[in-house]
PDB file of C-alpha atoms in Angstrom:
ATOM      1  CA  UNK A  17     236.179 299.082 114.471  1.00  0.00           C
ATOM      2  CA  UNK A  18     233.827 298.456 117.355  1.00  0.00           C
ATOM      3  CA  UNK A  19     230.119 298.484 116.606  1.00  0.00           C
ATOM      4  CA  UNK A  20     227.949 299.282 119.599  1.00  0.00           C
ATOM      5  CA  UNK A  21     224.650 300.825 120.587  1.00  0.00           C
ATOM      6  CA  UNK A  22     224.192 304.454 119.484  1.00  0.00           C
ATOM      7  CA  UNK A  23     226.909 304.174 116.799  1.00  0.00           C
ATOM      8  CA  UNK A  24     226.493 304.520 113.030  1.00  0.00           C
ATOM      9  CA  UNK A  25     228.137 302.088 110.608  1.00  0.00           C
ATOM     10  CA  UNK A  26     228.604 302.713 106.891  1.00  0.00           C
ATOM     11  CA  UNK A  27     229.442 300.050 104.301  1.00  0.00           C
ATOM     12  CA  UNK A  28     230.932 300.517 100.832  1.00  0.00           C
ATOM     13  CA  UNK A  29     230.175 297.496  98.664  1.00  0.00           C
ATOM     14  CA  UNK A  30     230.493 295.908  95.225  1.00  0.00           C
ATOM     15  CA  UNK A  31     228.198 293.003  94.331  1.00  0.00           C
ATOM     16  CA  UNK A  32     229.369 290.686  91.521  1.00  0.00           C
ATOM     17  CA  UNK A  33     227.922 287.571  89.903  1.00  0.00           C
ATOM     18  CA  UNK A  34     229.801 284.277  89.335  1.00  0.00           C
ATOM     19  CA  UNK A  35     231.267 285.668  86.085  1.00  0.00           C
ATOM     20  CA  UNK A  36     232.764 288.633  87.964  1.00  0.00           C
ATOM     21  CA  UNK A  37     230.385 291.167  86.425  1.00  0.00           C
ATOM     22  CA  UNK A  38     229.393 294.030  88.720  1.00  0.00           C
ATOM     23  CA  UNK A  39     225.680 293.854  89.527  1.00  0.00           C
ATOM     24  CA  UNK A  40     225.533 296.713  92.041  1.00  0.00           C
ATOM     25  CA  UNK A  41     227.993 298.986  93.809  1.00  0.00           C
ATOM     26  CA  UNK A  42     228.121 301.947  96.144  1.00  0.00           C
ATOM     27  CA  UNK A  43     231.096 303.393  94.209  1.00  0.00           C
ATOM     28  CA  UNK A  44     230.393 306.987  93.256  1.00  0.00           C
ATOM     29  CA  UNK A  45     227.385 307.127  95.549  1.00  0.00           C
ATOM     30  CA  UNK A  46     226.518 307.065  99.191  1.00  0.00           C
ATOM     31  CA  UNK A  47     227.456 304.014 101.291  1.00  0.00           C
ATOM     32  CA  UNK A  48     224.846 302.001 103.146  1.00  0.00           C
ATOM     33  CA  UNK A  49     224.247 303.507 106.585  1.00  0.00           C
TER      34      UNK A  49
END
């Protein structure tokens, strides 16, 4: 995917700690835009 001026980018994410526990996630919600 090319990212350029006047384009929107969305990111789905899952943030985990060192133990592998999920701290935050976009699953089931809106992605970052």
